[in-house]
Amino acid sequence: MTAQKTLVAPAHVGAIAPYQAGKPIEELAREFGLDPAGIVKLASNENPLGMPESARQAMLAAAASLARYPDPNGFDLKAALAERYGVPANWLTLGNGSNDILEIVALALLEPGTSAVYARHSFAVYRLATQARGARHIVVPARDYGHDLDAMFDAIEADTRVVFIANPNNPTGTFVPGDEIARFLERVEQAHGTRVTVVLDEAYNEYLDPELRFDSTALVRRHPNLIVSRTFSKAYGLAGLRVGFSVAQPALTDLLNRVRQPFNVNTLAQAAAIAALADAEYLQRAYEANKAGKEQLYRAFEALSLRYVPGYGNFVLVHVGDAPGVNLALLKRGVIVRPVAGDDLPEWLRVTVGLPAENARFIDALTEILSA
Ligand SMILES: *Cc1c(COP(=O)(O)O)cnc(C)c1O
């Protein structure tokens, strides 16, 4: 207590409630004396297929140059992304995960006396990044567990600089169709010009069914106040490497690069991301496995008469009532899922789609717990 009193930090930093990450397998093994090999982790929306072999090979080759700093401008990765998305390389910013992109946006645009708008039950990092800058939070009530864009538009105030939208959303898994996003962007720009920047966080984009996907880079071309962020952590299977990126017009991208750490994406991550981006077969396999796994979870929840929110990402939000109790019982059985009380969803659990056998382990454990 006394030590705390002598430390001098901004009040808004002291008030931050730290990010609650999914429990690591090793930690659960230690806590409950379990064999790590028997633990199933469905808690952090990681790709159950494991990293792409193509990325592993690229990393091994890149390891030869690790005495050197990484390419600070990510030339090769940006070239590959530019080709894939049909945008000039100077529209791209690389991040140490897309979390880093979100932090960079907050660093570039927020300060005390400004505000950020985001939805209730949306990604926790919006709150953290906003708070770290001493900016004000404008949290907009959700509609059917997802973004209510009309309410979010109405919530924008004179000091608002950033609006964060996760699409699909985490932890609820909801999705806003492309035409609604486009209409929102038109309204924001018409009413506020480029004073308000919209961050469209598409971490789960690759899991969308093809008919739902829309061309968000076309929206970036139309709107100088739009940032689209993507990640290699989810469908590309590279969460441990930390690499993400954003697409925005050059003026906005230039601002982001002013506050970005020069070497924020390491050499191995850059090499692996280039390989993963070219690995269409892996991505397709990830998409299909996820679709099948979600069906497996839905059927189980229906059989158990549990309410769930159909998810557009690689996870499902399920209503279990006594979430802390069910979570503890799952942990004792070696199954890690994600409680989401911190996201104002105290009766729900978020379950990442795993391999068929992993999903089955979770379903069996849950069935046992609920029928006890
Ligand atoms: C997982 C996730 C991210 C970012 O993850 P990184 O590993 O930092 O790229 C960003 N936004 C949402 C909504 C997520 O769920």
mmCIF file of C-alpha atoms and ligand atoms in Angstrom:
data_model
loop_
_atom_site.group_PDB
_atom_site.id
_atom_site.type_symbol
_atom_site.label_atom_id
_atom_site.label_comp_id
_atom_site.label_asym_id
_atom_site.label_seq_id
_atom_site.Cartn_x
_atom_site.Cartn_y
_atom_site.Cartn_z
ATOM 1 C CA MET A 1 0.000 0.000 0.000
ATOM 2 C CA THR A 2 2.692 2.494 0.969
ATOM 3 C CA ALA A 3 4.736 1.667 -2.115
ATOM 4 C CA GLN A 4 1.699 2.346 -4.234
ATOM 5 C CA LYS A 5 1.311 5.778 -2.663
ATOM 6 C CA THR A 6 4.838 6.770 -3.606
ATOM 7 C CA LEU A 7 4.455 5.759 -7.253
ATOM 8 C CA VAL A 8 3.327 8.577 -9.483
ATOM 9 C CA ALA A 9 1.156 7.614 -12.440
ATOM 10 C CA PRO A 10 -1.823 9.192 -14.179
ATOM 11 C CA ALA A 11 -5.094 8.320 -12.427
ATOM 12 C CA HIS A 12 -6.467 6.854 -15.654
ATOM 13 C CA VAL A 13 -3.617 4.336 -15.709
ATOM 14 C CA GLY A 14 -4.177 3.345 -12.087
ATOM 15 C CA ALA A 15 -7.843 2.761 -12.917
ATOM 16 C CA ILE A 16 -7.190 0.225 -15.692
ATOM 17 C CA ALA A 17 -8.612 -3.257 -15.110
ATOM 18 C CA PRO A 18 -5.994 -5.442 -16.845
ATOM 19 C CA TYR A 19 -6.881 -7.704 -19.782
ATOM 20 C CA GLN A 20 -8.014 -11.173 -18.709
ATOM 21 C CA ALA A 21 -6.360 -13.592 -21.108
ATOM 22 C CA GLY A 22 -7.391 -17.209 -21.557
ATOM 23 C CA LYS A 23 -5.668 -19.422 -18.980
ATOM 24 C CA PRO A 24 -2.505 -21.019 -20.404
ATOM 25 C CA ILE A 25 -2.458 -24.848 -20.439
ATOM 26 C CA GLU A 26 0.677 -24.996 -18.250
ATOM 27 C CA GLU A 27 -0.922 -22.788 -15.618
ATOM 28 C CA LEU A 28 -3.987 -25.025 -15.320
ATOM 29 C CA ALA A 29 -1.754 -28.104 -15.195
ATOM 30 C CA ARG A 30 0.153 -26.587 -12.244
ATOM 31 C CA GLU A 31 -2.956 -25.396 -10.402
ATOM 32 C CA PHE A 32 -4.891 -28.655 -10.544
ATOM 33 C CA GLY A 33 -2.027 -31.142 -10.884
ATOM 34 C CA LEU A 34 -3.202 -32.229 -14.340
ATOM 35 C CA ASP A 35 -1.222 -33.682 -17.236
ATOM 36 C CA PRO A 36 -0.773 -30.817 -19.751
ATOM 37 C CA ALA A 37 -1.106 -33.320 -22.609
ATOM 38 C CA GLY A 38 -4.666 -34.094 -21.564
ATOM 39 C CA ILE A 39 -5.812 -30.486 -21.299
ATOM 40 C CA VAL A 40 -8.079 -29.009 -23.951
ATOM 41 C CA LYS A 41 -7.852 -25.230 -24.438
ATOM 42 C CA LEU A 42 -10.808 -23.612 -26.163
ATOM 43 C CA ALA A 43 -10.319 -20.199 -24.623
ATOM 44 C CA SER A 44 -8.408 -17.807 -26.855
ATOM 45 C CA ASN A 45 -9.846 -18.262 -30.354
ATOM 46 C CA GLU A 46 -6.631 -19.865 -31.526
ATOM 47 C CA ASN A 47 -6.529 -22.045 -34.626
ATOM 48 C CA PRO A 48 -6.799 -25.722 -33.590
ATOM 49 C CA LEU A 49 -5.034 -26.912 -36.756
ATOM 50 C CA GLY A 50 -1.696 -25.641 -35.464
ATOM 51 C CA MET A 51 0.461 -23.257 -37.446
ATOM 52 C CA PRO A 52 0.708 -23.759 -41.227
ATOM 53 C CA GLU A 53 3.658 -25.968 -42.186
ATOM 54 C CA SER A 54 4.515 -23.413 -44.896
ATOM 55 C CA ALA A 55 4.942 -20.763 -42.203
ATOM 56 C CA ARG A 56 7.094 -23.053 -40.078
ATOM 57 C CA GLN A 57 9.461 -23.617 -43.018
ATOM 58 C CA ALA A 58 9.641 -19.887 -43.767
ATOM 59 C CA MET A 59 10.474 -19.180 -40.136
ATOM 60 C CA LEU A 60 13.246 -21.741 -40.057
ATOM 61 C CA ALA A 61 14.826 -20.126 -43.118
ATOM 62 C CA ALA A 62 14.438 -16.638 -41.624
ATOM 63 C CA ALA A 63 16.086 -17.747 -38.382
ATOM 64 C CA ALA A 64 19.473 -17.413 -40.121
ATOM 65 C CA SER A 65 19.209 -13.611 -40.017
ATOM 66 C CA LEU A 66 18.083 -13.145 -36.426
ATOM 67 C CA ALA A 67 21.238 -11.293 -35.373
ATOM 68 C CA ARG A 68 19.919 -8.394 -37.419
ATOM 69 C CA TYR A 69 16.968 -6.143 -36.596
ATOM 70 C CA PRO A 70 13.793 -6.895 -38.519
ATOM 71 C CA ASP A 71 12.933 -4.877 -41.611
ATOM 72 C CA PRO A 72 11.356 -1.809 -39.923
ATOM 73 C CA ASN A 73 9.094 -1.199 -42.910
ATOM 74 C CA GLY A 74 8.153 -4.833 -43.552
ATOM 75 C CA PHE A 75 8.815 -4.377 -47.261
ATOM 76 C CA ASP A 76 8.197 -7.964 -48.387
ATOM 77 C CA LEU A 77 5.145 -8.550 -46.222
ATOM 78 C CA LYS A 78 3.628 -5.245 -47.272
ATOM 79 C CA ALA A 79 4.292 -6.109 -50.923
ATOM 80 C CA ALA A 80 2.456 -9.417 -50.478
ATOM 81 C CA LEU A 81 -0.442 -7.736 -48.652
ATOM 82 C CA ALA A 82 -0.611 -4.929 -51.216
ATOM 83 C CA GLU A 83 -0.987 -7.464 -53.980
ATOM 84 C CA ARG A 84 -3.551 -9.523 -52.106
ATOM 85 C CA TYR A 85 -5.738 -6.552 -51.193
ATOM 86 C CA GLY A 86 -5.126 -4.368 -54.247
ATOM 87 C CA VAL A 87 -3.867 -1.358 -52.311
ATOM 88 C CA PRO A 88 -0.565 0.561 -52.454
ATOM 89 C CA ALA A 89 1.992 -0.458 -49.831
ATOM 90 C CA ASN A 90 1.821 2.998 -48.238
ATOM 91 C CA TRP A 91 -1.763 2.233 -47.189
ATOM 92 C CA LEU A 92 -0.516 -0.548 -44.905
ATOM 93 C CA THR A 93 0.661 -0.515 -41.295
ATOM 94 C CA LEU A 94 2.052 -3.647 -39.668
ATOM 95 C CA GLY A 95 1.354 -4.411 -36.044
ATOM 96 C CA ASN A 96 2.633 -6.731 -33.337
ATOM 97 C CA GLY A 97 -0.708 -8.483 -33.597
ATOM 98 C CA SER A 98 -3.685 -6.349 -34.500
ATOM 99 C CA ASN A 99 -3.861 -5.451 -30.798
ATOM 100 C CA ASP A 100 -0.837 -3.328 -31.541
ATOM 101 C CA ILE A 101 -2.735 -1.630 -34.380
ATOM 102 C CA LEU A 102 -5.528 -0.769 -31.949
ATOM 103 C CA GLU A 103 -3.017 0.646 -29.465
ATOM 104 C CA ILE A 104 -1.298 2.618 -32.221
ATOM 105 C CA VAL A 105 -4.633 4.105 -33.290
ATOM 106 C CA ALA A 106 -5.356 5.164 -29.724
ATOM 107 C CA LEU A 107 -1.858 6.614 -29.349
ATOM 108 C CA ALA A 108 -2.164 8.552 -32.604
ATOM 109 C CA LEU A 109 -5.681 9.904 -32.140
ATOM 110 C CA LEU A 110 -6.759 9.939 -28.486
ATOM 111 C CA GLU A 111 -5.733 12.156 -25.576
ATOM 112 C CA PRO A 112 -7.386 13.495 -22.423
ATOM 113 C CA GLY A 113 -10.388 15.592 -23.411
ATOM 114 C CA THR A 114 -11.351 13.307 -26.289
ATOM 115 C CA SER A 115 -13.593 10.243 -26.402
ATOM 116 C CA ALA A 116 -13.922 6.893 -28.130
ATOM 117 C CA VAL A 117 -17.198 5.151 -28.967
ATOM 118 C CA TYR A 118 -17.550 1.374 -28.830
ATOM 119 C CA ALA A 119 -20.267 -1.186 -28.169
ATOM 120 C CA ARG A 120 -21.045 -2.965 -24.928
ATOM 121 C CA HIS A 121 -19.844 -6.614 -25.076
ATOM 122 C CA SER A 122 -17.260 -5.751 -27.744
ATOM 123 C CA PHE A 123 -13.509 -6.344 -27.744
ATOM 124 C CA ALA A 124 -11.899 -5.506 -24.370
ATOM 125 C CA VAL A 125 -8.871 -3.858 -25.962
ATOM 126 C CA TYR A 126 -11.017 -0.881 -27.109
ATOM 127 C CA ARG A 127 -11.617 -0.066 -23.469
ATOM 128 C CA LEU A 128 -7.978 -0.621 -22.497
ATOM 129 C CA ALA A 129 -6.496 1.417 -25.343
ATOM 130 C CA THR A 130 -8.919 4.277 -24.691
ATOM 131 C CA GLN A 131 -8.238 4.279 -20.975
ATOM 132 C CA ALA A 132 -4.478 4.179 -21.396
ATOM 133 C CA ARG A 133 -4.733 7.487 -23.270
ATOM 134 C CA GLY A 134 -6.859 9.116 -20.584
ATOM 135 C CA ALA A 135 -9.686 9.524 -23.078
ATOM 136 C CA ARG A 136 -13.370 9.153 -22.236
ATOM 137 C CA HIS A 137 -15.376 5.979 -22.958
ATOM 138 C CA ILE A 138 -18.740 6.158 -24.656
ATOM 139 C CA VAL A 139 -20.114 2.628 -24.361
ATOM 140 C CA VAL A 140 -23.180 2.032 -26.517
ATOM 141 C CA PRO A 141 -25.770 -0.598 -25.504
ATOM 142 C CA ALA A 142 -25.756 -3.692 -27.695
ATOM 143 C CA ARG A 143 -28.686 -4.860 -29.807
ATOM 144 C CA ASP A 144 -29.146 -8.642 -29.792
ATOM 145 C CA TYR A 145 -25.596 -8.920 -28.371
ATOM 146 C CA GLY A 146 -24.169 -7.074 -31.380
ATOM 147 C CA HIS A 147 -23.398 -3.577 -32.624
ATOM 148 C CA ASP A 148 -26.287 -1.125 -32.899
ATOM 149 C CA LEU A 149 -24.788 1.184 -35.502
ATOM 150 C CA ASP A 150 -27.617 3.730 -35.382
ATOM 151 C CA ALA A 151 -27.149 4.081 -31.640
ATOM 152 C CA MET A 152 -23.384 4.280 -32.135
ATOM 153 C CA PHE A 153 -23.816 7.077 -34.670
ATOM 154 C CA ASP A 154 -26.074 8.953 -32.263
ATOM 155 C CA ALA A 155 -23.544 8.466 -29.451
ATOM 156 C CA ILE A 156 -20.768 10.372 -31.242
ATOM 157 C CA GLU A 157 -20.043 13.614 -29.411
ATOM 158 C CA ALA A 158 -18.131 16.793 -30.226
ATOM 159 C CA ASP A 159 -14.938 15.396 -28.639
ATOM 160 C CA THR A 160 -15.170 11.924 -30.214
ATOM 161 C CA ARG A 161 -12.157 10.972 -32.298
ATOM 162 C CA VAL A 162 -12.490 7.206 -32.714
ATOM 163 C CA VAL A 163 -15.261 4.645 -33.172
ATOM 164 C CA PHE A 164 -14.272 0.997 -32.755
ATOM 165 C CA ILE A 165 -16.305 -1.731 -34.481
ATOM 166 C CA ALA A 166 -15.436 -5.438 -34.278
ATOM 167 C CA ASN A 167 -16.927 -7.342 -37.194
ATOM 168 C CA PRO A 168 -17.441 -10.206 -36.440
ATOM 169 C CA ASN A 169 -17.535 -9.151 -32.813
ATOM 170 C CA ASN A 170 -15.625 -10.791 -29.970
ATOM 171 C CA PRO A 171 -16.843 -12.157 -27.512
ATOM 172 C CA THR A 172 -20.395 -12.361 -28.875
ATOM 173 C CA GLY A 173 -19.629 -13.497 -32.431
ATOM 174 C CA THR A 174 -22.209 -11.213 -34.055
ATOM 175 C CA PHE A 175 -21.800 -9.765 -37.553
ATOM 176 C CA VAL A 176 -22.974 -6.556 -39.209
ATOM 177 C CA PRO A 177 -23.556 -6.918 -42.980
ATOM 178 C CA GLY A 178 -21.464 -4.867 -45.408
ATOM 179 C CA ASP A 179 -24.291 -2.581 -46.537
ATOM 180 C CA GLU A 180 -24.933 -1.479 -42.946
ATOM 181 C CA ILE A 181 -21.248 -0.773 -42.388
ATOM 182 C CA ALA A 182 -21.147 1.226 -45.644
ATOM 183 C CA ARG A 183 -24.192 3.274 -44.625
ATOM 184 C CA PHE A 184 -22.690 3.964 -41.190
ATOM 185 C CA LEU A 185 -19.456 5.203 -42.753
ATOM 186 C CA GLU A 186 -21.387 7.529 -45.100
ATOM 187 C CA ARG A 187 -23.330 8.979 -42.185
ATOM 188 C CA VAL A 188 -20.252 9.490 -39.999
ATOM 189 C CA GLU A 189 -18.268 11.173 -42.721
ATOM 190 C CA GLN A 190 -21.207 13.344 -43.775
ATOM 191 C CA ALA A 191 -21.850 14.502 -40.215
ATOM 192 C CA HIS A 192 -18.294 14.751 -38.909
ATOM 193 C CA GLY A 193 -15.934 14.751 -41.890
ATOM 194 C CA THR A 194 -12.578 13.221 -41.012
ATOM 195 C CA ARG A 195 -12.689 14.394 -37.381
ATOM 196 C CA VAL A 196 -13.944 10.952 -36.383
ATOM 197 C CA THR A 197 -11.923 7.901 -37.409
ATOM 198 C CA VAL A 198 -13.708 4.560 -37.689
ATOM 199 C CA VAL A 199 -11.733 1.415 -36.878
ATOM 200 C CA LEU A 200 -13.237 -1.665 -38.509
ATOM 201 C CA ASP A 201 -11.615 -4.600 -36.721
ATOM 202 C CA GLU A 202 -11.956 -7.680 -38.922
ATOM 203 C CA ALA A 203 -9.936 -10.204 -36.912
ATOM 204 C CA TYR A 204 -12.342 -13.034 -37.871
ATOM 205 C CA ASN A 205 -13.047 -12.015 -41.465
ATOM 206 C CA GLU A 206 -11.605 -15.192 -42.980
ATOM 207 C CA TYR A 207 -14.172 -17.306 -41.115
ATOM 208 C CA LEU A 208 -17.139 -15.623 -42.781
ATOM 209 C CA ASP A 209 -19.109 -17.583 -45.337
ATOM 210 C CA PRO A 210 -18.163 -16.314 -48.801
ATOM 211 C CA GLU A 211 -21.593 -14.751 -49.420
ATOM 212 C CA LEU A 212 -21.213 -12.570 -46.308
ATOM 213 C CA ARG A 213 -17.755 -11.233 -47.114
ATOM 214 C CA PHE A 214 -17.576 -7.697 -48.434
ATOM 215 C CA ASP A 215 -14.732 -5.647 -49.804
ATOM 216 C CA SER A 216 -13.699 -3.459 -46.893
ATOM 217 C CA THR A 217 -10.668 -2.118 -48.774
ATOM 218 C CA ALA A 218 -13.107 -0.611 -51.300
ATOM 219 C CA LEU A 219 -14.611 1.219 -48.322
ATOM 220 C CA VAL A 220 -11.132 2.419 -47.346
ATOM 221 C CA ARG A 221 -10.759 3.861 -50.837
ATOM 222 C CA ARG A 222 -13.975 5.827 -50.323
ATOM 223 C CA HIS A 223 -13.335 6.974 -46.749
ATOM 224 C CA PRO A 224 -10.155 8.774 -45.623
ATOM 225 C CA ASN A 225 -11.282 8.293 -42.005
ATOM 226 C CA LEU A 226 -11.517 4.482 -42.109
ATOM 227 C CA ILE A 227 -8.976 1.998 -40.757
ATOM 228 C CA VAL A 228 -9.530 -1.702 -41.434
ATOM 229 C CA SER A 229 -7.503 -4.048 -39.237
ATOM 230 C CA ARG A 230 -6.797 -7.721 -39.808
ATOM 231 C CA THR A 231 -4.697 -10.352 -38.081
ATOM 232 C CA PHE A 232 -2.669 -13.500 -38.703
ATOM 233 C CA SER A 233 -3.570 -14.779 -35.218
ATOM 234 C CA LYS A 234 -6.863 -16.461 -35.975
ATOM 235 C CA ALA A 235 -7.602 -18.160 -39.317
ATOM 236 C CA TYR A 236 -3.920 -18.000 -40.356
ATOM 237 C CA GLY A 237 -2.871 -19.864 -37.216
ATOM 238 C CA LEU A 238 -0.018 -17.603 -36.064
ATOM 239 C CA ALA A 239 -1.234 -16.202 -32.710
ATOM 240 C CA GLY A 240 2.092 -16.819 -30.973
ATOM 241 C CA LEU A 241 4.057 -14.781 -33.493
ATOM 242 C CA ARG A 242 2.059 -11.563 -33.105
ATOM 243 C CA VAL A 243 1.386 -10.075 -36.510
ATOM 244 C CA GLY A 244 -1.500 -8.010 -37.781
ATOM 245 C CA PHE A 245 -1.956 -5.077 -40.129
ATOM 246 C CA SER A 246 -4.205 -2.214 -41.076
ATOM 247 C CA VAL A 247 -5.339 -0.654 -44.316
ATOM 248 C CA ALA A 248 -6.022 3.091 -44.405
ATOM 249 C CA GLN A 249 -5.422 5.977 -46.767
ATOM 250 C CA PRO A 250 -1.892 7.460 -46.726
ATOM 251 C CA ALA A 251 -2.605 10.497 -44.522
ATOM 252 C CA LEU A 252 -4.015 8.354 -41.751
ATOM 253 C CA THR A 253 -1.401 5.622 -42.263
ATOM 254 C CA ASP A 254 1.309 8.266 -41.973
ATOM 255 C CA LEU A 255 -0.081 9.331 -38.575
ATOM 256 C CA LEU A 256 -0.087 5.732 -37.339
ATOM 257 C CA ASN A 257 3.496 5.234 -38.416
ATOM 258 C CA ARG A 258 4.635 8.237 -36.400
ATOM 259 C CA VAL A 259 3.818 6.463 -33.144
ATOM 260 C CA ARG A 260 4.546 2.883 -34.173
ATOM 261 C CA GLN A 261 7.631 1.273 -32.662
ATOM 262 C CA PRO A 262 10.177 0.982 -35.484
ATOM 263 C CA PHE A 263 10.719 -2.774 -35.098
ATOM 264 C CA ASN A 264 7.267 -3.800 -33.885
ATOM 265 C CA VAL A 265 6.967 -6.906 -36.088
ATOM 266 C CA ASN A 266 9.832 -9.355 -35.728
ATOM 267 C CA THR A 267 11.717 -11.139 -38.488
ATOM 268 C CA LEU A 268 10.158 -14.575 -37.914
ATOM 269 C CA ALA A 269 6.673 -13.122 -37.847
ATOM 270 C CA GLN A 270 7.177 -11.258 -41.112
ATOM 271 C CA ALA A 271 8.491 -14.375 -42.860
ATOM 272 C CA ALA A 272 5.759 -16.629 -41.500
ATOM 273 C CA ALA A 273 3.007 -14.180 -42.420
ATOM 274 C CA ILE A 274 4.196 -13.992 -46.024
ATOM 275 C CA ALA A 275 4.102 -17.794 -46.264
ATOM 276 C CA ALA A 276 0.717 -18.092 -44.538
ATOM 277 C CA LEU A 277 -0.797 -15.449 -46.798
ATOM 278 C CA ALA A 278 0.144 -17.565 -49.817
ATOM 279 C CA ASP A 279 -1.163 -20.784 -48.242
ATOM 280 C CA ALA A 280 -4.705 -20.883 -49.623
ATOM 281 C CA GLU A 281 -5.026 -24.574 -48.823
ATOM 282 C CA TYR A 282 -4.438 -24.037 -45.090
ATOM 283 C CA LEU A 283 -6.894 -21.152 -44.949
ATOM 284 C CA GLN A 284 -9.599 -23.186 -46.681
ATOM 285 C CA ARG A 285 -9.001 -26.105 -44.317
ATOM 286 C CA ALA A 286 -9.256 -23.747 -41.330
ATOM 287 C CA TYR A 287 -12.519 -22.312 -42.641
ATOM 288 C CA GLU A 288 -14.086 -25.723 -43.222
ATOM 289 C CA ALA A 289 -12.936 -27.248 -39.939
ATOM 290 C CA ASN A 290 -14.330 -24.234 -38.116
ATOM 291 C CA LYS A 291 -17.688 -24.441 -39.854
ATOM 292 C CA ALA A 292 -18.028 -28.127 -38.992
ATOM 293 C CA GLY A 293 -16.881 -27.559 -35.412
ATOM 294 C CA LYS A 294 -19.418 -24.799 -34.883
ATOM 295 C CA GLU A 295 -22.201 -27.141 -36.037
ATOM 296 C CA GLN A 296 -20.939 -29.745 -33.573
ATOM 297 C CA LEU A 297 -21.177 -27.213 -30.729
ATOM 298 C CA TYR A 298 -24.607 -25.931 -31.817
ATOM 299 C CA ARG A 299 -26.059 -29.449 -31.906
ATOM 300 C CA ALA A 300 -24.675 -30.139 -28.423
ATOM 301 C CA PHE A 301 -26.072 -26.893 -26.994
ATOM 302 C CA GLU A 302 -29.446 -27.649 -28.527
ATOM 303 C CA ALA A 303 -29.402 -31.142 -27.050
ATOM 304 C CA LEU A 304 -28.639 -29.594 -23.644
ATOM 305 C CA SER A 305 -31.332 -26.908 -24.149
ATOM 306 C CA LEU A 306 -28.742 -24.160 -23.757
ATOM 307 C CA ARG A 307 -29.199 -20.764 -25.372
ATOM 308 C CA TYR A 308 -26.338 -19.663 -27.602
ATOM 309 C CA VAL A 309 -25.495 -16.779 -29.897
ATOM 310 C CA PRO A 310 -24.747 -18.132 -33.378
ATOM 311 C CA GLY A 311 -21.194 -16.961 -34.052
ATOM 312 C CA TYR A 312 -19.590 -15.674 -37.233
ATOM 313 C CA GLY A 313 -16.054 -16.165 -35.916
ATOM 314 C CA ASN A 314 -14.314 -19.275 -34.568
ATOM 315 C CA PHE A 315 -16.112 -19.334 -31.213
ATOM 316 C CA VAL A 316 -19.606 -19.564 -29.754
ATOM 317 C CA LEU A 317 -21.139 -17.720 -26.807
ATOM 318 C CA VAL A 318 -23.280 -20.021 -24.708
ATOM 319 C CA HIS A 319 -25.590 -19.303 -21.763
ATOM 320 C CA VAL A 320 -24.880 -21.627 -18.829
ATOM 321 C CA GLY A 321 -26.317 -19.580 -15.936
ATOM 322 C CA ASP A 322 -23.776 -20.224 -13.173
ATOM 323 C CA ALA A 323 -20.807 -19.475 -15.401
ATOM 324 C CA PRO A 324 -18.187 -19.334 -12.600
ATOM 325 C CA GLY A 325 -19.350 -22.702 -11.249
ATOM 326 C CA VAL A 326 -19.511 -24.391 -14.642
ATOM 327 C CA ASN A 327 -16.156 -22.886 -15.588
ATOM 328 C CA LEU A 328 -14.498 -24.224 -12.445
ATOM 329 C CA ALA A 329 -15.979 -27.678 -13.024
ATOM 330 C CA LEU A 330 -14.690 -27.611 -16.611
ATOM 331 C CA LEU A 331 -11.213 -26.596 -15.422
ATOM 332 C CA LYS A 332 -11.167 -29.513 -12.974
ATOM 333 C CA ARG A 333 -11.894 -31.765 -15.952
ATOM 334 C CA GLY A 334 -9.012 -30.237 -17.918
ATOM 335 C CA VAL A 335 -11.124 -28.078 -20.234
ATOM 336 C CA ILE A 336 -10.325 -24.370 -20.534
ATOM 337 C CA VAL A 337 -12.990 -22.069 -21.958
ATOM 338 C CA ARG A 338 -13.464 -18.345 -21.470
ATOM 339 C CA PRO A 339 -15.667 -16.738 -18.817
ATOM 340 C CA VAL A 340 -16.866 -13.371 -20.088
ATOM 341 C CA ALA A 341 -18.119 -11.674 -16.913
ATOM 342 C CA GLY A 342 -15.591 -8.919 -17.630
ATOM 343 C CA ASP A 343 -17.526 -8.219 -20.814
ATOM 344 C CA ASP A 344 -20.775 -7.782 -18.857
ATOM 345 C CA LEU A 345 -21.919 -11.306 -19.696
ATOM 346 C CA PRO A 346 -21.762 -12.977 -16.257
ATOM 347 C CA GLU A 347 -23.959 -15.973 -17.152
ATOM 348 C CA TRP A 348 -22.194 -16.879 -20.392
ATOM 349 C CA LEU A 349 -19.085 -18.731 -21.514
ATOM 350 C CA ARG A 350 -17.221 -18.214 -24.769
ATOM 351 C CA VAL A 351 -16.043 -21.454 -26.342
ATOM 352 C CA THR A 352 -13.488 -21.522 -29.140
ATOM 353 C CA VAL A 353 -14.124 -24.075 -31.873
ATOM 354 C CA GLY A 354 -11.536 -26.843 -31.555
ATOM 355 C CA LEU A 355 -10.802 -30.070 -33.389
ATOM 356 C CA PRO A 356 -13.703 -32.570 -33.380
ATOM 357 C CA ALA A 357 -12.179 -34.567 -30.495
ATOM 358 C CA GLU A 358 -11.520 -31.391 -28.473
ATOM 359 C CA ASN A 359 -15.085 -30.201 -28.981
ATOM 360 C CA ALA A 360 -16.289 -33.634 -27.911
ATOM 361 C CA ARG A 361 -14.177 -33.474 -24.719
ATOM 362 C CA PHE A 362 -15.763 -30.135 -23.884
ATOM 363 C CA ILE A 363 -19.282 -31.331 -24.724
ATOM 364 C CA ASP A 364 -18.896 -34.495 -22.620
ATOM 365 C CA ALA A 365 -17.568 -32.522 -19.672
ATOM 366 C CA LEU A 366 -20.331 -29.935 -19.955
ATOM 367 C CA THR A 367 -23.016 -32.598 -20.229
ATOM 368 C CA GLU A 368 -21.663 -34.308 -17.122
ATOM 369 C CA ILE A 369 -21.541 -31.036 -15.172
ATOM 370 C CA LEU A 370 -25.040 -29.924 -16.128
ATOM 371 C CA SER A 371 -26.604 -33.272 -15.333
ATOM 372 C CA ALA A 372 -24.912 -33.556 -11.905
HETATM 373 C C1 LIG B 1 -8.170 -11.733 -31.358
HETATM 374 C C2 LIG B 1 -8.677 -10.360 -31.722
HETATM 375 C C3 LIG B 1 -7.839 -9.338 -32.172
HETATM 376 C C4 LIG B 1 -6.386 -9.348 -32.253
HETATM 377 O O1 LIG B 1 -5.593 -10.285 -32.007
HETATM 378 P P1 LIG B 1 -4.055 -10.164 -32.328
HETATM 379 O O2 LIG B 1 -3.561 -11.474 -31.942
HETATM 380 O O3 LIG B 1 -3.513 -9.044 -31.526
HETATM 381 O O4 LIG B 1 -3.952 -9.864 -33.793
HETATM 382 C C5 LIG B 1 -8.369 -8.134 -32.542
HETATM 383 N N1 LIG B 1 -9.664 -7.914 -32.483
HETATM 384 C C6 LIG B 1 -10.518 -8.841 -32.064
HETATM 385 C C7 LIG B 1 -11.958 -8.531 -32.052
HETATM 386 C C8 LIG B 1 -10.043 -10.089 -31.650
HETATM 387 O O5 LIG B 1 -10.894 -10.988 -31.174
#
